[in-house]
Amino acid sequence: MTGKDLFPLSEEHQMIRQAARDFAQNEIAPIAAEFDESGEFPSKTIKKMSEMGFMGIEVPEDYGGAGMDTLAYVLALEEISKADAAHGTIMSVNNSLFCYGILKFGTEPQKQKFLREIASGSAIGAYSLTEPMSGSDAGTMRSRAGRAGDHYILNGRKSWVTSAPVADYIVVFSLTEPEKKHHGITAFIIETDKPGFARGKKEPKLGIRASATSEIVFEDYRVPVENRLGEEGEGFKIAMTVLDAGRIGIAAQALGIAEAAYEASLTYSREREAFGQKIGAFQGISFKLADMKTRIEASRLLVYNAALAKERAKNSHSRFTLEASIAKLFASETAMFAAHAAVQIHGGVGYSREFPVERYFRDAKITQIYEGTSEIQRMVISRLETGLR
Ligand code: CAA
């Protein structure tokens, strides 16, 4: 951030933020536009991020991770996303949607087998809840997993799976007892090199284009019972618990995008002249900058607060649903607000691919949609507050 930190950080947290910032600005920012244009998965930089411990930040060292806390995770993710939101998406899904679920609900052999590979960067993890006919209403999925001895046979089509085109392992949610609805959903860890698994249509996306997204299809895919995550019927609760963590990651990503949009706008407003003065001296521009800055700092406090709530929950088993949804809602709305203002402040060049604010604008939009739309976050927050539904 520019200026003084409003939130006091320990020396260790400042160090991880600085390391992430240096790496992101030196290695990711220079290639971001090129990978956005081509839509190619940025394997080399993701590999380097895993060498720095960024792909398994909260995974304990015993399982090959960096053994840091949630605040360290959001600080690093914010910096990576500020350089390129697509790298932020890949990092977020790997850390919170894959590793967190295995850490929280996995058996010891599952932790040993999957976390070590994912945290070290020798494999990529993904998470698959959504289906073509069930997005926000996640409980209405149709894919089926029937028990057959020491296996389950999985059939169905899942959609919008971040990192699916490159993932080695995917946490997949499927119906084992359809008549029980939410309580009939079970989670499985899928190995993508086994028969019966196929990658479907790759999504041609508006933004975060270097993060690969596709459908996945299961045709009589055999999942061994030891790859079931949690108990039968616990899948929906696992999906929601993991999304609580995921939403903090997306909030941190949104914060990074908003900061990038703000800093570009600040620089441009100090340099560009119109009607005989720097455009930042016009109230029309300076008030935009003030609103961006204010919303960014409020987002930051909400994101760090949610990270601390998640950290406390590690010892108390309390939920941090409210803090996560508030942070995700506010930070993603701020990212879109800031990116929109940044394009306007830049005028014509803001609309050009030669300046990065056009990419921030396209990237910001997804933060209001994935891992629960802004409308779903409002639903979660209001239900928790009113106790009504
Ligand atoms: N933690 C733990 N348990 C939870 C929970 C949470 N955060 N939220 C709900 N539950 C439990 C409830 O307690 C309830 O349990 P009981 O039946 O035992 O009481 C059960 O789950 C059902 O809860 P609801 O009745 O509230 O369920 P609902 O059908 O009304 O749905 C919802 C609630 C919040 C709308 C939920 O469906 C939701 O979050 N939808 C959005 C889904 C989403 O975010 N999808 C994005 C997928 S990932 C992605 O974007 C792609 C990617 O790769 C990044």
CSV table of C-alpha atoms and ligand atoms in Angstrom, one decimal:
chain,number,residue,atom,x,y,z
A,1,MET,CA,0.0,0.0,0.0
A,2,THR,CA,1.0,3.6,-0.3
A,3,GLY,CA,1.7,5.6,2.9
A,4,LYS,CA,1.4,4.2,6.4
A,5,ASP,CA,-0.1,0.9,7.3
A,6,LEU,CA,-3.4,1.3,9.2
A,7,PHE,CA,-3.1,-2.3,10.4
A,8,PRO,CA,-0.1,-3.2,12.6
A,9,LEU,CA,1.8,-6.1,11.2
A,10,SER,CA,4.4,-8.3,12.9
A,11,GLU,CA,8.0,-8.3,11.5
A,12,GLU,CA,7.4,-11.8,10.1
A,13,HIS,CA,4.2,-10.7,8.3
A,14,GLN,CA,5.9,-7.6,6.9
A,15,MET,CA,8.7,-9.9,5.6
A,16,ILE,CA,6.3,-12.3,3.8
A,17,ARG,CA,4.5,-9.4,2.3
A,18,GLN,CA,7.8,-7.8,1.1
A,19,ALA,CA,8.9,-11.2,-0.4
A,20,ALA,CA,5.6,-11.6,-2.2
A,21,ARG,CA,5.7,-8.0,-3.4
A,22,ASP,CA,9.2,-8.2,-4.8
A,23,PHE,CA,8.5,-11.5,-6.5
A,24,ALA,CA,5.2,-10.3,-7.9
A,25,GLN,CA,6.5,-7.0,-9.2
A,26,ASN,CA,9.7,-8.5,-10.6
A,27,GLU,CA,8.5,-11.8,-12.1
A,28,ILE,CA,4.8,-11.6,-12.6
A,29,ALA,CA,3.9,-8.0,-13.4
A,30,PRO,CA,6.1,-8.0,-16.5
A,31,ILE,CA,4.5,-11.1,-18.1
A,32,ALA,CA,0.9,-10.5,-16.9
A,33,ALA,CA,-0.4,-8.8,-20.1
A,34,GLU,CA,1.2,-11.4,-22.4
A,35,PHE,CA,-0.4,-14.3,-20.5
A,36,ASP,CA,-3.7,-12.5,-20.4
A,37,GLU,CA,-3.6,-12.1,-24.1
A,38,SER,CA,-2.6,-15.7,-24.9
A,39,GLY,CA,-4.7,-17.3,-22.1
A,40,GLU,CA,-1.7,-19.7,-21.5
A,41,PHE,CA,-1.3,-21.2,-18.1
A,42,PRO,CA,1.7,-19.6,-16.4
A,43,SER,CA,3.4,-22.8,-15.3
A,44,LYS,CA,6.9,-21.3,-14.8
A,45,THR,CA,5.9,-18.6,-12.4
A,46,ILE,CA,3.5,-20.9,-10.5
A,47,LYS,CA,6.4,-23.3,-10.1
A,48,LYS,CA,8.5,-20.5,-8.7
A,49,MET,CA,5.7,-19.5,-6.4
A,50,SER,CA,5.6,-23.0,-5.0
A,51,GLU,CA,9.4,-22.9,-4.4
A,52,MET,CA,8.7,-19.7,-2.3
A,53,GLY,CA,6.1,-21.6,-0.3
A,54,PHE,CA,3.1,-19.7,-1.7
A,55,MET,CA,1.2,-22.7,-3.0
A,56,GLY,CA,0.8,-24.2,0.5
A,57,ILE,CA,1.3,-21.3,2.8
A,58,GLU,CA,-0.9,-22.6,5.7
A,59,VAL,CA,0.1,-26.3,5.2
A,60,PRO,CA,2.2,-27.4,8.1
A,61,GLU,CA,5.9,-28.0,7.4
A,62,ASP,CA,5.3,-31.7,8.4
A,63,TYR,CA,3.3,-32.0,5.2
A,64,GLY,CA,5.7,-30.0,3.1
A,65,GLY,CA,4.0,-26.6,3.4
A,66,ALA,CA,5.3,-23.2,4.6
A,67,GLY,CA,3.5,-23.6,8.0
A,68,MET,CA,2.4,-19.9,8.2
A,69,ASP,CA,-0.9,-18.5,9.2
A,70,THR,CA,-3.9,-17.1,7.4
A,71,LEU,CA,-2.8,-13.5,7.7
A,72,ALA,CA,0.5,-14.4,5.9
A,73,TYR,CA,-1.6,-16.1,3.3
A,74,VAL,CA,-3.8,-13.0,2.5
A,75,LEU,CA,-0.8,-10.7,2.6
A,76,ALA,CA,1.0,-12.8,0.0
A,77,LEU,CA,-2.1,-13.3,-2.1
A,78,GLU,CA,-2.9,-9.6,-2.1
A,79,GLU,CA,0.6,-8.8,-3.5
A,80,ILE,CA,0.4,-11.6,-6.2
A,81,SER,CA,-3.0,-10.4,-7.3
A,82,LYS,CA,-1.9,-6.8,-7.5
A,83,ALA,CA,0.6,-7.9,-10.1
A,84,ASP,CA,-1.8,-10.4,-11.8
A,85,ALA,CA,-5.2,-11.6,-10.6
A,86,ALA,CA,-4.9,-14.8,-12.7
A,87,HIS,CA,-1.9,-15.9,-10.7
A,88,GLY,CA,-3.9,-14.9,-7.6
A,89,THR,CA,-6.8,-17.2,-8.6
A,90,ILE,CA,-4.5,-20.2,-9.1
A,91,MET,CA,-2.8,-19.6,-5.8
A,92,SER,CA,-6.1,-19.1,-3.9
A,93,VAL,CA,-7.8,-22.3,-5.2
A,94,ASN,CA,-4.7,-24.3,-4.5
A,95,ASN,CA,-4.4,-23.0,-0.9
A,96,SER,CA,-7.9,-22.5,0.3
A,97,LEU,CA,-10.2,-24.6,-1.8
A,98,PHE,CA,-7.9,-27.6,-2.0
A,99,CYS,CA,-5.3,-27.6,0.9
A,100,TYR,CA,-7.6,-26.2,3.5
A,101,GLY,CA,-10.3,-28.8,2.9
A,102,ILE,CA,-7.8,-31.7,3.1
A,103,LEU,CA,-6.2,-30.2,6.2
A,104,LYS,CA,-9.5,-29.8,7.9
A,105,PHE,CA,-11.4,-32.9,6.9
A,106,GLY,CA,-8.7,-35.3,5.5
A,107,THR,CA,-7.4,-38.5,7.0
A,108,GLU,CA,-3.7,-38.7,7.9
A,109,PRO,CA,-2.9,-40.8,4.8
A,110,GLN,CA,-4.8,-38.3,2.6
A,111,LYS,CA,-2.8,-35.4,4.1
A,112,GLN,CA,0.5,-37.3,3.6
A,113,LYS,CA,-0.3,-38.2,0.0
A,114,PHE,CA,-2.0,-35.1,-1.4
A,115,LEU,CA,-0.8,-32.1,0.7
A,116,ARG,CA,2.9,-32.8,0.2
A,117,GLU,CA,2.6,-32.9,-3.6
A,118,ILE,CA,0.3,-29.9,-3.8
A,119,ALA,CA,2.2,-27.7,-1.4
A,120,SER,CA,5.6,-28.5,-3.0
A,121,GLY,CA,4.2,-27.5,-6.4
A,122,SER,CA,4.7,-30.9,-8.0
A,123,ALA,CA,0.9,-31.1,-8.4
A,124,ILE,CA,-2.0,-28.6,-8.8
A,125,GLY,CA,-5.2,-28.8,-6.8
A,126,ALA,CA,-8.8,-27.8,-7.7
A,127,TYR,CA,-12.3,-27.8,-6.3
A,128,SER,CA,-15.5,-28.7,-8.0
A,129,LEU,CA,-19.0,-27.9,-6.7
A,130,THR,CA,-20.8,-26.2,-9.5
A,131,GLU,CA,-22.7,-28.0,-12.2
A,132,PRO,CA,-24.3,-26.7,-15.4
A,133,MET,CA,-27.7,-26.6,-13.7
A,134,SER,CA,-26.6,-25.7,-10.1
A,135,GLY,CA,-24.4,-22.7,-9.4
A,136,SER,CA,-25.6,-20.4,-6.5
A,137,ASP,CA,-28.1,-23.1,-5.5
A,138,ALA,CA,-25.3,-25.6,-4.9
A,139,GLY,CA,-27.5,-28.1,-3.1
A,140,THR,CA,-29.4,-29.0,-6.3
A,141,MET,CA,-26.5,-30.8,-8.0
A,142,ARG,CA,-27.2,-33.9,-10.2
A,143,SER,CA,-24.0,-35.8,-10.4
A,144,ARG,CA,-24.1,-39.2,-8.7
A,145,ALA,CA,-21.6,-41.4,-6.8
A,146,GLY,CA,-22.9,-44.9,-6.0
A,147,ARG,CA,-21.0,-47.2,-3.6
A,148,ALA,CA,-19.8,-50.5,-5.1
A,149,GLY,CA,-17.7,-52.4,-2.5
A,150,ASP,CA,-14.5,-50.6,-1.8
A,151,HIS,CA,-15.2,-48.0,-4.5
A,152,TYR,CA,-17.7,-45.4,-5.5
A,153,ILE,CA,-18.7,-45.1,-9.2
A,154,LEU,CA,-19.0,-41.4,-10.1
A,155,ASN,CA,-21.0,-40.1,-13.1
A,156,GLY,CA,-21.9,-36.6,-14.1
A,157,ARG,CA,-20.7,-33.2,-15.4
A,158,LYS,CA,-19.2,-30.4,-13.3
A,159,SER,CA,-18.6,-26.9,-14.6
A,160,TRP,CA,-16.6,-23.8,-14.0
A,161,VAL,CA,-13.7,-25.7,-12.3
A,162,THR,CA,-10.8,-23.3,-11.8
A,163,SER,CA,-7.5,-25.0,-12.8
A,164,ALA,CA,-9.3,-28.1,-14.1
A,165,PRO,CA,-7.3,-28.1,-17.4
A,166,VAL,CA,-4.0,-28.6,-15.4
A,167,ALA,CA,-5.1,-30.1,-12.1
A,168,ASP,CA,-3.7,-33.3,-10.8
A,169,TYR,CA,-6.2,-33.7,-7.9
A,170,ILE,CA,-9.7,-32.2,-7.5
A,171,VAL,CA,-12.0,-32.2,-4.5
A,172,VAL,CA,-15.4,-33.1,-6.1
A,173,PHE,CA,-18.8,-33.0,-4.6
A,174,SER,CA,-21.5,-35.5,-5.7
A,175,LEU,CA,-24.8,-37.0,-4.6
A,176,THR,CA,-24.5,-40.4,-2.9
A,177,GLU,CA,-28.1,-40.4,-1.5
A,178,PRO,CA,-30.2,-38.0,-3.7
A,179,GLU,CA,-33.3,-38.3,-1.6
A,180,LYS,CA,-31.5,-36.7,1.3
A,181,LYS,CA,-30.7,-33.5,-0.7
A,182,HIS,CA,-28.0,-31.5,1.2
A,183,HIS,CA,-27.4,-34.4,3.5
A,184,GLY,CA,-26.9,-36.8,0.6
A,185,ILE,CA,-23.8,-35.0,-0.8
A,186,THR,CA,-20.4,-36.5,-0.3
A,187,ALA,CA,-16.9,-35.1,-1.1
A,188,PHE,CA,-14.2,-37.1,-2.9
A,189,ILE,CA,-10.6,-36.5,-3.9
A,190,ILE,CA,-10.3,-37.2,-7.6
A,191,GLU,CA,-7.0,-38.2,-9.3
A,192,THR,CA,-7.2,-36.8,-12.9
A,193,ASP,CA,-4.9,-39.4,-14.5
A,194,LYS,CA,-7.4,-42.3,-13.9
A,195,PRO,CA,-9.9,-43.7,-16.5
A,196,GLY,CA,-13.4,-42.2,-16.5
A,197,PHE,CA,-12.2,-38.7,-16.0
A,198,ALA,CA,-12.2,-36.2,-18.9
A,199,ARG,CA,-11.8,-32.5,-19.2
A,200,GLY,CA,-14.6,-30.8,-21.1
A,201,LYS,CA,-15.1,-27.4,-22.7
A,202,LYS,CA,-12.5,-24.8,-21.7
A,203,GLU,CA,-14.2,-21.5,-20.8
A,204,PRO,CA,-13.2,-18.5,-23.0
A,205,LYS,CA,-13.3,-15.9,-20.1
A,206,LEU,CA,-13.6,-12.2,-19.9
A,207,GLY,CA,-10.8,-11.9,-17.3
A,208,ILE,CA,-8.3,-13.9,-15.3
A,209,ARG,CA,-7.5,-15.4,-18.6
A,210,ALA,CA,-4.3,-17.1,-17.7
A,211,SER,CA,-6.1,-19.1,-15.0
A,212,ALA,CA,-7.5,-22.1,-16.9
A,213,THR,CA,-11.1,-23.1,-16.3
A,214,SER,CA,-13.1,-25.9,-17.8
A,215,GLU,CA,-15.9,-28.5,-17.3
A,216,ILE,CA,-15.0,-31.9,-16.1
A,217,VAL,CA,-16.8,-35.1,-17.0
A,218,PHE,CA,-17.1,-38.4,-15.1
A,219,GLU,CA,-18.1,-41.6,-16.8
A,220,ASP,CA,-18.0,-44.6,-14.4
A,221,TYR,CA,-15.0,-43.1,-12.7
A,222,ARG,CA,-14.0,-45.3,-9.8
A,223,VAL,CA,-13.1,-43.5,-6.6
A,224,PRO,CA,-11.5,-45.7,-3.9
A,225,VAL,CA,-13.2,-45.4,-0.5
A,226,GLU,CA,-10.0,-44.1,1.0
A,227,ASN,CA,-10.3,-41.0,-1.3
A,228,ARG,CA,-13.6,-40.0,0.2
A,229,LEU,CA,-13.2,-36.7,2.1
A,230,GLY,CA,-15.1,-36.8,5.4
A,231,GLU,CA,-18.1,-39.1,5.9
A,232,GLU,CA,-20.8,-39.9,3.5
A,233,GLY,CA,-23.4,-37.1,3.5
A,234,GLU,CA,-21.0,-34.5,5.0
A,235,GLY,CA,-20.2,-33.1,1.5
A,236,PHE,CA,-22.4,-30.0,1.6
A,237,LYS,CA,-21.1,-28.9,5.0
A,238,ILE,CA,-17.5,-29.5,3.8
A,239,ALA,CA,-18.2,-27.5,0.6
A,240,MET,CA,-19.5,-24.6,2.6
A,241,THR,CA,-16.8,-24.7,5.3
A,242,VAL,CA,-14.1,-24.7,2.6
A,243,LEU,CA,-15.9,-21.9,0.7
A,244,ASP,CA,-15.7,-19.8,3.9
A,245,ALA,CA,-12.0,-20.1,3.7
A,246,GLY,CA,-12.0,-19.6,-0.1
A,247,ARG,CA,-14.0,-16.4,0.2
A,248,ILE,CA,-11.3,-14.8,2.3
A,249,GLY,CA,-8.8,-15.7,-0.5
A,250,ILE,CA,-11.0,-14.0,-3.1
A,251,ALA,CA,-11.4,-11.0,-0.9
A,252,ALA,CA,-7.6,-10.7,-0.7
A,253,GLN,CA,-7.4,-11.1,-4.5
A,254,ALA,CA,-10.0,-8.3,-4.9
A,255,LEU,CA,-8.0,-6.1,-2.6
A,256,GLY,CA,-4.9,-6.6,-4.7
A,257,ILE,CA,-6.8,-5.7,-7.9
A,258,ALA,CA,-8.3,-2.6,-6.3
A,259,GLU,CA,-4.9,-1.5,-5.1
A,260,ALA,CA,-3.4,-2.0,-8.5
A,261,ALA,CA,-6.2,0.1,-10.1
A,262,TYR,CA,-5.8,2.8,-7.5
A,263,GLU,CA,-2.0,3.1,-7.8
A,264,ALA,CA,-2.1,3.3,-11.6
A,265,SER,CA,-4.8,6.0,-11.2
A,266,LEU,CA,-2.7,7.9,-8.7
A,267,THR,CA,0.4,7.9,-10.9
A,268,TYR,CA,-1.6,8.9,-14.0
A,269,SER,CA,-3.5,11.7,-12.2
A,270,ARG,CA,-0.2,13.2,-11.0
A,271,GLU,CA,1.3,13.1,-14.6
A,272,ARG,CA,-1.4,13.8,-17.1
A,273,GLU,CA,-2.3,17.4,-17.7
A,274,ALA,CA,-5.5,18.9,-19.1
A,275,PHE,CA,-6.7,22.5,-19.2
A,276,GLY,CA,-3.4,23.6,-17.9
A,277,GLN,CA,-3.1,21.5,-14.7
A,278,LYS,CA,-2.5,17.9,-13.5
A,279,ILE,CA,-5.8,16.1,-13.8
A,280,GLY,CA,-5.5,15.0,-10.1
A,281,ALA,CA,-6.0,18.6,-9.1
A,282,PHE,CA,-9.6,18.5,-10.6
A,283,GLN,CA,-12.2,17.6,-8.0
A,284,GLY,CA,-13.8,15.2,-10.4
A,285,ILE,CA,-10.7,13.1,-10.3
A,286,SER,CA,-9.4,13.7,-6.8
A,287,PHE,CA,-12.8,12.7,-5.2
A,288,LYS,CA,-12.7,9.5,-7.2
A,289,LEU,CA,-9.2,8.8,-5.8
A,290,ALA,CA,-10.4,9.6,-2.2
A,291,ASP,CA,-13.3,7.2,-2.5
A,292,MET,CA,-11.1,4.5,-4.0
A,293,LYS,CA,-8.5,4.9,-1.2
A,294,THR,CA,-11.2,4.9,1.5
A,295,ARG,CA,-12.9,1.8,0.2
A,296,ILE,CA,-9.6,0.0,-0.2
A,297,GLU,CA,-8.5,0.7,3.4
A,298,ALA,CA,-11.9,-0.5,4.7
A,299,SER,CA,-11.6,-3.7,2.5
A,300,ARG,CA,-8.1,-4.3,3.9
A,301,LEU,CA,-9.4,-4.1,7.5
A,302,LEU,CA,-12.2,-6.5,6.7
A,303,VAL,CA,-9.9,-8.9,4.9
A,304,TYR,CA,-7.4,-9.0,7.7
A,305,ASN,CA,-10.2,-9.3,10.2
A,306,ALA,CA,-11.6,-12.3,8.4
A,307,ALA,CA,-8.1,-13.9,8.3
A,308,LEU,CA,-7.7,-13.4,12.0
A,309,ALA,CA,-11.2,-14.9,12.6
A,310,LYS,CA,-10.2,-18.0,10.6
A,311,GLU,CA,-7.0,-18.2,12.6
A,312,ARG,CA,-8.9,-18.2,15.9
A,313,ALA,CA,-11.3,-20.9,14.5
A,314,LYS,CA,-8.3,-23.2,14.2
A,315,ASN,CA,-8.2,-23.7,17.9
A,316,SER,CA,-11.9,-23.1,18.8
A,317,HIS,CA,-13.7,-24.8,15.9
A,318,SER,CA,-15.9,-21.7,15.7
A,319,ARG,CA,-17.1,-20.6,12.2
A,320,PHE,CA,-15.9,-17.5,10.4
A,321,THR,CA,-18.7,-17.5,7.8
A,322,LEU,CA,-19.9,-13.9,8.7
A,323,GLU,CA,-16.4,-12.3,8.6
A,324,ALA,CA,-15.5,-14.2,5.3
A,325,SER,CA,-18.8,-13.1,3.5
A,326,ILE,CA,-18.5,-9.5,4.7
A,327,ALA,CA,-14.9,-9.3,3.5
A,328,LYS,CA,-15.6,-11.0,0.2
A,329,LEU,CA,-18.7,-8.8,-0.5
A,330,PHE,CA,-17.0,-5.5,0.4
A,331,ALA,CA,-13.6,-6.2,-1.2
A,332,SER,CA,-15.1,-7.5,-4.5
A,333,GLU,CA,-17.5,-4.6,-4.8
A,334,THR,CA,-14.5,-2.3,-4.1
A,335,ALA,CA,-12.4,-4.0,-6.8
A,336,MET,CA,-15.1,-3.4,-9.4
A,337,PHE,CA,-15.6,0.2,-8.1
A,338,ALA,CA,-11.9,1.0,-8.2
A,339,ALA,CA,-11.3,-0.7,-11.6
A,340,HIS,CA,-14.2,1.2,-13.1
A,341,ALA,CA,-13.0,4.5,-11.7
A,342,ALA,CA,-9.4,3.7,-12.9
A,343,VAL,CA,-10.6,3.3,-16.5
A,344,GLN,CA,-12.6,6.5,-16.3
A,345,ILE,CA,-9.6,8.4,-14.9
A,346,HIS,CA,-7.4,7.1,-17.7
A,347,GLY,CA,-9.9,8.1,-20.3
A,348,GLY,CA,-9.1,6.8,-23.8
A,349,VAL,CA,-5.9,5.0,-22.7
A,350,GLY,CA,-7.8,3.3,-19.9
A,351,TYR,CA,-9.8,1.5,-22.7
A,352,SER,CA,-6.6,0.3,-24.4
A,353,ARG,CA,-4.8,-3.0,-23.9
A,354,GLU,CA,-1.6,-0.9,-23.8
A,355,PHE,CA,-2.4,0.1,-20.3
A,356,PRO,CA,-3.1,-2.4,-17.5
A,357,VAL,CA,-6.2,-0.8,-16.1
A,358,GLU,CA,-8.3,-2.4,-18.9
A,359,ARG,CA,-7.2,-5.8,-17.5
A,360,TYR,CA,-7.9,-4.9,-13.9
A,361,PHE,CA,-11.4,-3.9,-15.1
A,362,ARG,CA,-12.0,-7.3,-16.7
A,363,ASP,CA,-10.3,-9.2,-13.8
A,364,ALA,CA,-12.3,-7.4,-11.1
A,365,LYS,CA,-15.6,-8.6,-12.4
A,366,ILE,CA,-15.1,-12.3,-11.5
A,367,THR,CA,-14.5,-11.4,-7.8
A,368,GLN,CA,-18.2,-10.4,-7.6
A,369,ILE,CA,-19.2,-13.8,-9.1
A,370,TYR,CA,-17.1,-16.8,-8.2
A,371,GLU,CA,-17.0,-18.5,-4.8
A,372,GLY,CA,-20.5,-17.1,-4.2
A,373,THR,CA,-21.9,-14.0,-6.0
A,374,SER,CA,-22.3,-10.7,-4.2
A,375,GLU,CA,-26.0,-11.6,-3.9
A,376,ILE,CA,-25.2,-14.9,-2.2
A,377,GLN,CA,-22.9,-13.1,0.2
A,378,ARG,CA,-25.7,-10.7,1.1
A,379,MET,CA,-28.0,-13.8,1.6
A,380,VAL,CA,-25.4,-15.4,3.9
A,381,ILE,CA,-24.9,-12.2,5.9
A,382,SER,CA,-28.5,-11.3,6.3
A,383,ARG,CA,-29.6,-14.9,7.3
A,384,LEU,CA,-26.9,-14.9,10.0
A,385,GLU,CA,-28.0,-11.5,11.2
A,386,THR,CA,-31.8,-12.0,11.2
A,387,GLY,CA,-31.9,-15.7,11.9
A,388,LEU,CA,-34.7,-15.7,9.2
A,389,ARG,CA,-34.7,-17.3,5.7
B,1,CAA,N1,-20.4,-23.8,7.2
B,1,CAA,C1,-20.8,-25.0,7.7
B,1,CAA,N2,-22.1,-25.5,7.4
B,1,CAA,C2,-22.9,-24.7,6.6
B,1,CAA,C3,-22.5,-23.5,6.1
B,1,CAA,C4,-21.1,-23.0,6.4
B,1,CAA,N3,-20.7,-21.9,6.0
B,1,CAA,N4,-23.5,-22.9,5.4
B,1,CAA,C5,-24.5,-23.8,5.4
B,1,CAA,N5,-24.1,-24.9,6.2
B,1,CAA,C6,-24.9,-26.1,6.5
B,1,CAA,C7,-26.2,-25.6,7.2
B,1,CAA,O1,-26.0,-25.5,8.6
B,1,CAA,C8,-27.2,-26.7,6.9
B,1,CAA,O2,-26.9,-27.8,7.7
B,1,CAA,P1,-28.1,-28.6,8.4
B,1,CAA,O3,-29.0,-29.0,7.3
B,1,CAA,O4,-27.5,-29.8,9.1
B,1,CAA,O5,-28.8,-27.6,9.3
B,1,CAA,C9,-26.8,-27.1,5.4
B,1,CAA,O6,-25.4,-26.7,5.3
B,1,CAA,C10,-27.7,-26.5,4.4
B,1,CAA,O7,-27.6,-25.1,4.6
B,1,CAA,P2,-28.7,-24.1,3.9
B,1,CAA,O8,-30.0,-24.5,4.2
B,1,CAA,O9,-28.3,-22.7,4.3
B,1,CAA,O10,-28.4,-24.3,2.4
B,1,CAA,P3,-29.0,-23.5,1.1
B,1,CAA,O11,-29.3,-24.5,0.1
B,1,CAA,O12,-30.0,-22.5,1.5
B,1,CAA,O13,-27.6,-22.8,0.5
B,1,CAA,C11,-26.0,-21.1,0.3
B,1,CAA,C12,-26.9,-21.9,1.2
B,1,CAA,C13,-25.2,-20.1,1.2
B,1,CAA,C14,-26.8,-20.3,-0.7
B,1,CAA,C15,-25.1,-22.0,-0.5
B,1,CAA,O14,-25.8,-22.8,-1.4
B,1,CAA,C16,-24.0,-21.2,-1.2
B,1,CAA,O15,-23.0,-20.8,-0.6
B,1,CAA,N6,-24.1,-21.1,-2.6
B,1,CAA,C17,-23.1,-20.5,-3.4
B,1,CAA,C18,-22.2,-21.6,-3.9
B,1,CAA,C19,-20.9,-21.1,-4.4
B,1,CAA,O16,-20.3,-20.2,-3.7
B,1,CAA,N7,-20.4,-21.6,-5.5
B,1,CAA,C20,-19.1,-21.3,-6.0
B,1,CAA,C21,-18.3,-22.6,-6.2
B,1,CAA,S1,-16.6,-22.5,-6.4
B,1,CAA,C22,-16.2,-21.6,-7.7
B,1,CAA,O17,-16.7,-20.5,-7.8
B,1,CAA,C23,-15.4,-22.1,-8.9
B,1,CAA,C24,-14.0,-22.1,-8.5
B,1,CAA,O18,-13.3,-23.1,-9.0
B,1,CAA,C25,-13.3,-21.1,-7.8
